[in-house]
PDB file of C-alpha atoms and ligand atoms in Angstrom:
ATOM      1  CA  MET H   1     -25.678 -44.381  10.936  1.00 68.00           C
ATOM      2  CA  ASP H   2     -24.548 -42.374   7.863  1.00 78.00           C
ATOM      3  CA  ARG H   3     -26.715 -44.461   5.422  1.00 92.00           C
ATOM      4  CA  PRO H   4     -30.241 -45.429   6.708  1.00 97.00           C
ATOM      5  CA  PHE H   5     -31.537 -48.643   5.882  1.00 98.00           C
ATOM      6  CA  VAL H   6     -34.746 -48.669   3.895  1.00 98.00           C
ATOM      7  CA  ILE H   7     -36.173 -52.163   3.625  1.00 98.00           C
ATOM      8  CA  GLY H   8     -39.421 -53.211   1.996  1.00 98.00           C
ATOM      9  CA  ASN H   9     -41.210 -56.219   3.052  1.00 98.00           C
ATOM     10  CA  TRP H  10     -43.683 -57.107   0.272  1.00 98.00           C
ATOM     11  CA  LYS H  11     -45.119 -60.102   2.252  1.00 98.00           C
ATOM     12  CA  MET H  12     -47.489 -62.104   0.366  1.00 98.00           C
ATOM     13  CA  ASN H  13     -48.963 -59.231  -1.930  1.00 98.00           C
ATOM     14  CA  LEU H  14     -47.362 -59.268  -5.282  1.00 98.00           C
ATOM     15  CA  SER H  15     -47.853 -61.644  -8.201  1.00 98.00           C
ATOM     16  CA  LEU H  16     -44.477 -62.195 -10.780  1.00 97.00           C
ATOM     17  CA  SER H  17     -45.512 -59.343 -12.836  1.00 97.00           C
ATOM     18  CA  LYS H  18     -46.069 -56.892 -10.348  1.00 98.00           C
ATOM     19  CA  SER H  19     -43.084 -57.839  -8.401  1.00 98.00           C
ATOM     20  CA  ALA H  20     -40.773 -57.354 -11.446  1.00 97.00           C
ATOM     21  CA  ALA H  21     -42.561 -54.008 -12.248  1.00 97.00           C
ATOM     22  CA  LEU H  22     -41.973 -52.776  -8.965  1.00 98.00           C
ATOM     23  CA  ALA H  23     -38.099 -53.866  -8.783  1.00 98.00           C
ATOM     24  CA  ARG H  24     -37.964 -52.020 -12.356  1.00 97.00           C
ATOM     25  CA  ALA H  25     -39.475 -48.996 -11.018  1.00 96.00           C
ATOM     26  CA  MET H  26     -37.147 -48.815  -7.993  1.00 96.00           C
ATOM     27  CA  ALA H  27     -34.254 -49.498 -10.369  1.00 95.00           C
ATOM     28  CA  GLU H  28     -35.201 -46.812 -12.684  1.00 95.00           C
ATOM     29  CA  GLU H  29     -35.708 -44.306 -10.199  1.00 91.00           C
ATOM     30  CA  LYS H  30     -32.013 -44.970  -8.990  1.00 84.00           C
ATOM     31  CA  PRO H  31     -32.988 -44.207  -5.110  1.00 81.00           C
ATOM     32  CA  PRO H  32     -30.104 -41.870  -3.685  1.00 78.00           C
ATOM     33  CA  GLU H  33     -26.863 -44.070  -2.642  1.00 82.00           C
ATOM     34  CA  ARG H  34     -26.910 -42.486   0.782  1.00 85.00           C
ATOM     35  CA  ALA H  35     -29.656 -45.148   1.986  1.00 94.00           C
ATOM     36  CA  THR H  36     -29.419 -48.763   1.795  1.00 96.00           C
ATOM     37  CA  VAL H  37     -32.273 -50.076  -0.001  1.00 97.00           C
ATOM     38  CA  VAL H  38     -33.383 -53.598   0.286  1.00 98.00           C
ATOM     39  CA  LEU H  39     -36.531 -54.972  -1.266  1.00 98.00           C
ATOM     40  CA  CYS H  40     -37.751 -58.719   0.245  1.00 98.00           C
ATOM     41  CA  PRO H  41     -40.125 -60.166  -2.300  1.00 98.00           C
ATOM     42  CA  SER H  42     -41.709 -63.669  -1.981  1.00 98.00           C
ATOM     43  CA  PHE H  43     -39.755 -66.568  -2.632  1.00 98.00           C
ATOM     44  CA  PRO H  44     -40.389 -67.571  -5.944  1.00 98.00           C
ATOM     45  CA  PHE H  45     -39.677 -64.112  -7.162  1.00 98.00           C
ATOM     46  CA  ILE H  46     -36.465 -63.413  -5.479  1.00 98.00           C
ATOM     47  CA  ALA H  47     -34.453 -64.557  -8.646  1.00 97.00           C
ATOM     48  CA  ALA H  48     -36.590 -62.167 -10.921  1.00 97.00           C
ATOM     49  CA  VAL H  49     -36.274 -59.204  -8.594  1.00 98.00           C
ATOM     50  CA  ALA H  50     -32.242 -59.576  -8.015  1.00 97.00           C
ATOM     51  CA  GLU H  51     -32.060 -59.812 -11.872  1.00 97.00           C
ATOM     52  CA  THR H  52     -34.213 -56.746 -12.249  1.00 97.00           C
ATOM     53  CA  VAL H  53     -31.904 -54.658  -9.565  1.00 96.00           C
ATOM     54  CA  GLU H  54     -28.685 -56.060 -10.693  1.00 95.00           C
ATOM     55  CA  GLY H  55     -26.129 -53.263 -11.508  1.00 94.00           C
ATOM     56  CA  THR H  56     -27.914 -50.773  -9.114  1.00 95.00           C
ATOM     57  CA  HIS H  57     -27.081 -50.443  -5.642  1.00 94.00           C
ATOM     58  CA  ILE H  58     -30.546 -52.027  -4.349  1.00 97.00           C
ATOM     59  CA  LYS H  59     -30.127 -55.030  -2.446  1.00 97.00           C
ATOM     60  CA  VAL H  60     -32.637 -58.045  -2.259  1.00 98.00           C
ATOM     61  CA  GLY H  61     -33.814 -60.076   0.806  1.00 98.00           C
ATOM     62  CA  ALA H  62     -35.893 -62.946   1.859  1.00 98.00           C
ATOM     63  CA  GLN H  63     -38.855 -62.785   4.092  1.00 98.00           C
ATOM     64  CA  ASN H  64     -37.858 -65.946   6.102  1.00 98.00           C
ATOM     65  CA  ALA H  65     -35.380 -69.120   6.007  1.00 98.00           C
ATOM     66  CA  ALA H  66     -35.442 -72.484   7.346  1.00 98.00           C
ATOM     67  CA  ALA H  67     -34.296 -73.403  10.825  1.00 98.00           C
ATOM     68  CA  GLU H  68     -32.265 -76.325   9.177  1.00 98.00           C
ATOM     69  CA  GLU H  69     -29.559 -76.142   7.111  1.00 98.00           C
ATOM     70  CA  LYS H  70     -30.818 -78.866   4.562  1.00 98.00           C
ATOM     71  CA  GLY H  71     -32.452 -82.305   4.289  1.00 98.00           C
ATOM     72  CA  ALA H  72     -35.932 -83.863   4.403  1.00 98.00           C
ATOM     73  CA  TYR H  73     -37.641 -80.374   5.372  1.00 98.00           C
ATOM     74  CA  THR H  74     -40.570 -80.590   2.497  1.00 98.00           C
ATOM     75  CA  GLY H  75     -41.538 -76.833   1.726  1.00 97.00           C
ATOM     76  CA  GLU H  76     -38.605 -75.078   3.399  1.00 98.00           C
ATOM     77  CA  VAL H  77     -36.040 -72.632   1.994  1.00 98.00           C
ATOM     78  CA  SER H  78     -32.290 -72.776   3.139  1.00 98.00           C
ATOM     79  CA  ALA H  79     -30.043 -69.847   3.959  1.00 98.00           C
ATOM     80  CA  GLY H  80     -27.588 -71.250   1.562  1.00 98.00           C
ATOM     81  CA  MET H  81     -30.235 -71.399  -1.212  1.00 98.00           C
ATOM     82  CA  LEU H  82     -31.347 -67.721  -0.343  1.00 98.00           C
ATOM     83  CA  LYS H  83     -27.823 -66.787  -0.815  1.00 97.00           C
ATOM     84  CA  GLU H  84     -27.346 -68.743  -4.134  1.00 97.00           C
ATOM     85  CA  LEU H  85     -30.443 -66.682  -5.241  1.00 96.00           C
ATOM     86  CA  GLY H  86     -28.824 -63.330  -4.687  1.00 96.00           C
ATOM     87  CA  CYS H  87     -30.159 -62.597  -1.572  1.00 98.00           C
ATOM     88  CA  HIS H  88     -27.906 -60.426   0.999  1.00 98.00           C
ATOM     89  CA  TYR H  89     -30.550 -59.930   3.653  1.00 98.00           C
ATOM     90  CA  VAL H  90     -33.041 -62.140   5.292  1.00 98.00           C
ATOM     91  CA  ILE H  91     -35.928 -61.557   7.767  1.00 98.00           C
ATOM     92  CA  ILE H  92     -35.873 -63.304  10.811  1.00 98.00           C
ATOM     93  CA  GLY H  93     -38.528 -63.878  13.662  1.00 98.00           C
ATOM     94  CA  HIS H  94     -41.409 -61.385  11.860  1.00 98.00           C
ATOM     95  CA  SER H  95     -44.166 -61.187  14.539  1.00 97.00           C
ATOM     96  CA  GLU H  96     -46.531 -62.739  11.663  1.00 98.00           C
ATOM     97  CA  ARG H  97     -44.321 -66.033  11.515  1.00 98.00           C
ATOM     98  CA  ARG H  98     -44.263 -65.952  15.422  1.00 96.00           C
ATOM     99  CA  GLN H  99     -48.217 -65.611  15.276  1.00 96.00           C
ATOM    100  CA  HIS H 100     -48.959 -67.553  12.183  1.00 96.00           C
ATOM    101  CA  ALA H 101     -46.261 -70.201  12.082  1.00 96.00           C
ATOM    102  CA  GLY H 102     -45.551 -70.799  15.609  1.00 96.00           C
ATOM    103  CA  GLU H 103     -42.159 -69.347  15.525  1.00 97.00           C
ATOM    104  CA  ASN H 104     -40.294 -69.414  18.860  1.00 97.00           C
ATOM    105  CA  ASN H 105     -36.950 -68.503  20.431  1.00 97.00           C
ATOM    106  CA  GLU H 106     -35.390 -71.608  19.638  1.00 97.00           C
ATOM    107  CA  MET H 107     -36.289 -71.887  16.079  1.00 98.00           C
ATOM    108  CA  ILE H 108     -35.488 -68.152  15.400  1.00 98.00           C
ATOM    109  CA  LYS H 109     -31.980 -68.575  17.335  1.00 98.00           C
ATOM    110  CA  ARG H 110     -31.403 -71.380  14.659  1.00 98.00           C
ATOM    111  CA  LYS H 111     -32.533 -69.301  11.552  1.00 98.00           C
ATOM    112  CA  LEU H 112     -30.305 -66.513  12.988  1.00 98.00           C
ATOM    113  CA  THR H 113     -27.394 -68.763  13.222  1.00 97.00           C
ATOM    114  CA  LEU H 114     -27.747 -70.272   9.765  1.00 97.00           C
ATOM    115  CA  ALA H 115     -28.399 -67.066   8.124  1.00 97.00           C
ATOM    116  CA  ASN H 116     -25.255 -65.511   9.443  1.00 97.00           C
ATOM    117  CA  HIS H 117     -23.134 -68.405   8.762  1.00 97.00           C
ATOM    118  CA  TYR H 118     -24.055 -68.077   5.171  1.00 97.00           C
ATOM    119  CA  GLY H 119     -23.256 -64.610   4.916  1.00 96.00           C
ATOM    120  CA  LEU H 120     -26.749 -63.181   4.812  1.00 97.00           C
ATOM    121  CA  VAL H 121     -27.495 -60.035   7.129  1.00 98.00           C
ATOM    122  CA  PRO H 122     -30.289 -60.989   9.481  1.00 98.00           C
ATOM    123  CA  ILE H 123     -33.126 -58.654  10.032  1.00 98.00           C
ATOM    124  CA  LEU H 124     -34.338 -59.789  13.443  1.00 98.00           C
ATOM    125  CA  CYS H 125     -37.709 -58.741  14.430  1.00 98.00           C
ATOM    126  CA  VAL H 126     -38.701 -58.217  17.860  1.00 98.00           C
ATOM    127  CA  GLY H 127     -41.477 -56.189  19.646  1.00 98.00           C
ATOM    128  CA  GLU H 128     -44.223 -56.266  22.073  1.00 98.00           C
ATOM    129  CA  LYS H 129     -47.949 -56.796  21.863  1.00 97.00           C
ATOM    130  CA  MET H 130     -50.515 -54.079  22.959  1.00 97.00           C
ATOM    131  CA  GLU H 131     -51.230 -55.672  26.379  1.00 97.00           C
ATOM    132  CA  GLU H 132     -47.664 -56.048  26.752  1.00 98.00           C
ATOM    133  CA  ARG H 133     -46.956 -52.226  26.272  1.00 96.00           C
ATOM    134  CA  GLN H 134     -49.908 -51.312  28.328  1.00 96.00           C
ATOM    135  CA  THR H 135     -49.027 -53.421  31.372  1.00 97.00           C
ATOM    136  CA  GLY H 136     -45.240 -51.994  31.095  1.00 96.00           C
ATOM    137  CA  GLN H 137     -43.521 -55.329  29.998  1.00 97.00           C
ATOM    138  CA  TRP H 138     -42.171 -54.080  26.624  1.00 97.00           C
ATOM    139  CA  GLU H 139     -38.472 -54.020  27.745  1.00 97.00           C
ATOM    140  CA  ASN H 140     -38.544 -57.382  29.173  1.00 98.00           C
ATOM    141  CA  VAL H 141     -40.379 -58.951  25.926  1.00 98.00           C
ATOM    142  CA  ILE H 142     -37.589 -57.307  23.823  1.00 98.00           C
ATOM    143  CA  ALA H 143     -34.811 -58.354  25.997  1.00 98.00           C
ATOM    144  CA  HIS H 144     -36.258 -61.963  26.020  1.00 98.00           C
ATOM    145  CA  GLN H 145     -36.626 -62.082  22.015  1.00 98.00           C
ATOM    146  CA  LEU H 146     -33.220 -60.561  21.927  1.00 98.00           C
ATOM    147  CA  THR H 147     -31.478 -63.370  23.698  1.00 98.00           C
ATOM    148  CA  VAL H 148     -31.214 -65.423  20.504  1.00 98.00           C
ATOM    149  CA  ALA H 149     -28.319 -63.058  19.453  1.00 97.00           C
ATOM    150  CA  GLU H 150     -26.038 -63.742  22.546  1.00 95.00           C
ATOM    151  CA  GLY H 151     -22.757 -64.837  21.318  1.00 91.00           C
ATOM    152  CA  LEU H 152     -23.641 -64.661  17.580  1.00 94.00           C
ATOM    153  CA  PRO H 153     -20.411 -65.199  15.753  1.00 93.00           C
ATOM    154  CA  LEU H 154     -20.705 -61.992  13.533  1.00 92.00           C
ATOM    155  CA  ALA H 155     -17.390 -62.425  11.931  1.00 85.00           C
ATOM    156  CA  ALA H 156     -17.337 -59.935   9.164  1.00 84.00           C
ATOM    157  CA  ASN H 157     -21.088 -59.944   8.955  1.00 94.00           C
ATOM    158  CA  PHE H 158     -23.653 -57.604  10.062  1.00 96.00           C
ATOM    159  CA  LEU H 159     -27.078 -57.731  12.287  1.00 98.00           C
ATOM    160  CA  ILE H 160     -29.958 -55.553  11.884  1.00 98.00           C
ATOM    161  CA  VAL H 161     -32.458 -55.542  14.797  1.00 98.00           C
ATOM    162  CA  ALA H 162     -35.993 -54.214  13.586  1.00 98.00           C
ATOM    163  CA  TYR H 163     -37.772 -53.102  16.277  1.00 98.00           C
ATOM    164  CA  GLU H 164     -41.541 -53.795  15.246  1.00 98.00           C
ATOM    165  CA  PRO H 165     -44.317 -53.311  17.902  1.00 98.00           C
ATOM    166  CA  VAL H 166     -46.920 -56.048  16.967  1.00 98.00           C
ATOM    167  CA  TRP H 167     -49.567 -53.251  17.391  1.00 98.00           C
ATOM    168  CA  ALA H 168     -47.973 -51.040  15.084  1.00 98.00           C
ATOM    169  CA  ILE H 169     -48.105 -53.385  12.178  1.00 98.00           C
ATOM    170  CA  GLY H 170     -50.532 -52.548   9.314  1.00 96.00           C
ATOM    171  CA  SER H 171     -52.590 -50.929  11.807  1.00 97.00           C
ATOM    172  CA  GLY H 172     -51.816 -47.054  11.093  1.00 97.00           C
ATOM    173  CA  GLN H 173     -50.774 -46.511  14.663  1.00 96.00           C
ATOM    174  CA  THR H 174     -46.945 -45.817  15.360  1.00 97.00           C
ATOM    175  CA  VAL H 175     -44.771 -45.159  18.455  1.00 96.00           C
ATOM    176  CA  SER H 176     -43.978 -41.665  19.124  1.00 97.00           C
ATOM    177  CA  SER H 177     -40.577 -40.246  18.296  1.00 97.00           C
ATOM    178  CA  ASP H 178     -39.680 -40.424  21.903  1.00 97.00           C
ATOM    179  CA  ASP H 179     -40.790 -44.020  22.256  1.00 97.00           C
ATOM    180  CA  ALA H 180     -38.493 -44.843  19.333  1.00 97.00           C
ATOM    181  CA  ARG H 181     -35.673 -43.097  20.804  1.00 98.00           C
ATOM    182  CA  LEU H 182     -36.287 -45.070  24.003  1.00 97.00           C
ATOM    183  CA  ALA H 183     -36.385 -48.366  22.198  1.00 98.00           C
ATOM    184  CA  ALA H 184     -33.472 -47.511  20.283  1.00 98.00           C
ATOM    185  CA  ARG H 185     -31.278 -46.689  23.339  1.00 98.00           C
ATOM    186  CA  THR H 186     -32.941 -50.002  25.175  1.00 98.00           C
ATOM    187  CA  ILE H 187     -31.944 -52.338  22.177  1.00 98.00           C
ATOM    188  CA  ARG H 188     -28.531 -50.907  21.743  1.00 98.00           C
ATOM    189  CA  ALA H 189     -27.911 -51.424  25.713  1.00 98.00           C
ATOM    190  CA  LEU H 190     -28.957 -54.852  25.425  1.00 98.00           C
ATOM    191  CA  LEU H 191     -26.918 -55.631  22.396  1.00 97.00           C
ATOM    192  CA  LEU H 192     -23.917 -54.180  24.025  1.00 97.00           C
ATOM    193  CA  GLU H 193     -24.343 -56.822  26.673  1.00 96.00           C
ATOM    194  CA  LEU H 194     -24.830 -59.644  24.633  1.00 96.00           C
ATOM    195  CA  LEU H 195     -22.436 -58.936  21.638  1.00 96.00           C
ATOM    196  CA  GLY H 196     -19.785 -56.903  23.297  1.00 95.00           C
ATOM    197  CA  ALA H 197     -18.839 -53.224  22.614  1.00 96.00           C
ATOM    198  CA  THR H 198     -17.157 -53.348  19.394  1.00 95.00           C
ATOM    199  CA  VAL H 199     -19.574 -55.667  17.444  1.00 95.00           C
ATOM    200  CA  SER H 200     -22.742 -54.070  18.934  1.00 96.00           C
ATOM    201  CA  GLN H 201     -21.264 -50.710  17.956  1.00 95.00           C
ATOM    202  CA  LYS H 202     -19.791 -51.481  14.462  1.00 95.00           C
ATOM    203  CA  GLN H 203     -21.611 -54.358  13.161  1.00 97.00           C
ATOM    204  CA  CYS H 204     -25.186 -54.039  14.474  1.00 97.00           C
ATOM    205  CA  ALA H 205     -28.001 -51.403  13.249  1.00 98.00           C
ATOM    206  CA  VAL H 206     -31.548 -50.919  15.103  1.00 98.00           C
ATOM    207  CA  ILE H 207     -34.313 -49.870  12.666  1.00 98.00           C
ATOM    208  CA  TYR H 208     -38.112 -49.398  13.334  1.00 98.00           C
ATOM    209  CA  GLY H 209     -41.037 -50.847  11.692  1.00 98.00           C
ATOM    210  CA  GLY H 210     -44.511 -50.499  11.981  1.00 98.00           C
ATOM    211  CA  SER H 211     -47.151 -48.138   9.786  1.00 98.00           C
ATOM    212  CA  VAL H 212     -44.398 -46.058   8.454  1.00 98.00           C
ATOM    213  CA  THR H 213     -44.941 -43.637   5.385  1.00 98.00           C
ATOM    214  CA  ALA H 214     -43.245 -41.072   3.565  1.00 97.00           C
ATOM    215  CA  ALA H 215     -45.120 -38.509   5.869  1.00 97.00           C
ATOM    216  CA  ASN H 216     -44.186 -39.811   9.362  1.00 98.00           C
ATOM    217  CA  VAL H 217     -40.794 -41.768   8.777  1.00 98.00           C
ATOM    218  CA  LYS H 218     -38.596 -38.927   9.907  1.00 97.00           C
ATOM    219  CA  MET H 219     -40.013 -39.165  13.414  1.00 97.00           C
ATOM    220  CA  PHE H 220     -38.103 -42.417  13.664  1.00 98.00           C
ATOM    221  CA  VAL H 221     -34.721 -42.167  11.964  1.00 97.00           C
ATOM    222  CA  GLY H 222     -31.810 -39.952  12.981  1.00 93.00           C
ATOM    223  CA  GLN H 223     -29.292 -38.724  15.614  1.00 90.00           C
ATOM    224  CA  ASP H 224     -30.335 -40.914  18.913  1.00 92.00           C
ATOM    225  CA  LEU H 225     -33.111 -42.544  16.962  1.00 96.00           C
ATOM    226  CA  MET H 226     -33.390 -45.521  14.724  1.00 98.00           C
ATOM    227  CA  ASP H 227     -30.933 -46.397  11.805  1.00 98.00           C
ATOM    228  CA  GLY H 228     -33.441 -46.864   9.349  1.00 98.00           C
ATOM    229  CA  VAL H 229     -36.869 -48.579   8.846  1.00 98.00           C
ATOM    230  CA  LEU H 230     -38.763 -51.666   7.853  1.00 98.00           C
ATOM    231  CA  VAL H 231     -41.793 -50.937   5.603  1.00 98.00           C
ATOM    232  CA  GLY H 232     -44.538 -53.047   4.969  1.00 98.00           C
ATOM    233  CA  ALA H 233     -47.682 -51.512   3.229  1.00 98.00           C
ATOM    234  CA  SER H 234     -45.963 -48.433   2.141  1.00 98.00           C
ATOM    235  CA  SER H 235     -43.165 -50.553   0.241  1.00 98.00           C
ATOM    236  CA  ILE H 236     -45.619 -52.150  -2.337  1.00 98.00           C
ATOM    237  CA  ASP H 237     -46.245 -48.714  -3.693  1.00 97.00           C
ATOM    238  CA  ALA H 238     -43.162 -47.406  -5.685  1.00 96.00           C
ATOM    239  CA  HIS H 239     -44.194 -43.930  -5.107  1.00 96.00           C
ATOM    240  CA  GLU H 240     -44.663 -44.193  -1.368  1.00 97.00           C
ATOM    241  CA  PHE H 241     -41.619 -46.100  -0.832  1.00 97.00           C
ATOM    242  CA  LEU H 242     -39.212 -43.736  -2.823  1.00 96.00           C
ATOM    243  CA  GLY H 243     -40.775 -41.175  -0.933  1.00 96.00           C
ATOM    244  CA  ILE H 244     -39.599 -42.717   2.439  1.00 97.00           C
ATOM    245  CA  ILE H 245     -36.134 -42.964   0.865  1.00 96.00           C
ATOM    246  CA  ASN H 246     -35.944 -39.591  -0.448  1.00 94.00           C
ATOM    247  CA  ALA H 247     -37.725 -38.061   3.068  1.00 95.00           C
ATOM    248  CA  LEU H 248     -34.449 -39.503   4.522  1.00 94.00           C
ATOM    249  CA  ASN H 249     -32.214 -38.112   2.224  1.00 85.00           C
ATOM    250  CA  LYS H 250     -33.354 -34.659   2.683  1.00 75.00           C
TER     251      LYS H 250
HETATM  252  C1  PEP B   1     -43.807 -55.024   8.753  1.00 55.22           C
HETATM  253  O1  PEP B   1     -44.873 -55.967   8.726  1.00 55.22           O
HETATM  254  O2  PEP B   1     -42.718 -55.193   8.782  1.00 55.22           O
HETATM  255  C2  PEP B   1     -44.580 -53.763   8.683  1.00 55.22           C
HETATM  256  C3  PEP B   1     -43.815 -53.063   9.128  1.00 55.22           C
HETATM  257  O3  PEP B   1     -45.677 -53.753   8.120  1.00 55.22           O
HETATM  258  P1  PEP B   1     -46.285 -51.939   7.942  1.00 55.22           P
HETATM  259  O4  PEP B   1     -45.599 -51.437   7.526  1.00 55.22           O
HETATM  260  O5  PEP B   1     -47.438 -52.325   6.809  1.00 55.22           O
HETATM  261  O6  PEP B   1     -47.042 -51.610   9.140  1.00 55.22           O
END
């Protein structure tokens, strides 16, 4: 992929003023256009962040979307609403939502379908737990999680699959470069089966997430490796996040 994705998942970490300041810092730095940079703030601050980065090539994404299109779903935010707010991307099925909000494949498939329907690029998170890796089940786990993409009518849209081993998130542990290469190859092969050759090659990207920093990002991205990264902790520090973007543009 010519333009690696560098996607920041700010989680529930930043206040309004800190979100705006981080977006401003990113916009002022004008990261190189050879990377596709996406910022994913908390729901209430999406509009402020979208306004701050308007006119730059930085895009905005959401961290989640409802599994329903509209109606009596108190507290939910729909894909259509996110589109109206200026989002281009949405994270779907993050392991923290699978763990804390009980999201299962059936809900994730509905979220994925709605995101795609509203023209948001879904960033579908998949990944195994430590015991699943230790017992050699990681491929099966990912294959099962990826079935939600089967037959997704992508039309002109794009799908990003984020391989995020649960044990690597926020732990300081990462996969090795060889494991990243193997995971990228495995996921691309599964996407080929699920979506066919043209779509899987032209409209899908596979990225890595889990304790990415400016110092280690080059281990995961490149030829035969991943098409970019999904970044948690390192994305809420402008200097570190810009360091990741710049490392991929050397
Ligand atoms: C994440 O939660 O998507 C993530 C990759 O977090 P971290 O970079 O902090 O491991």
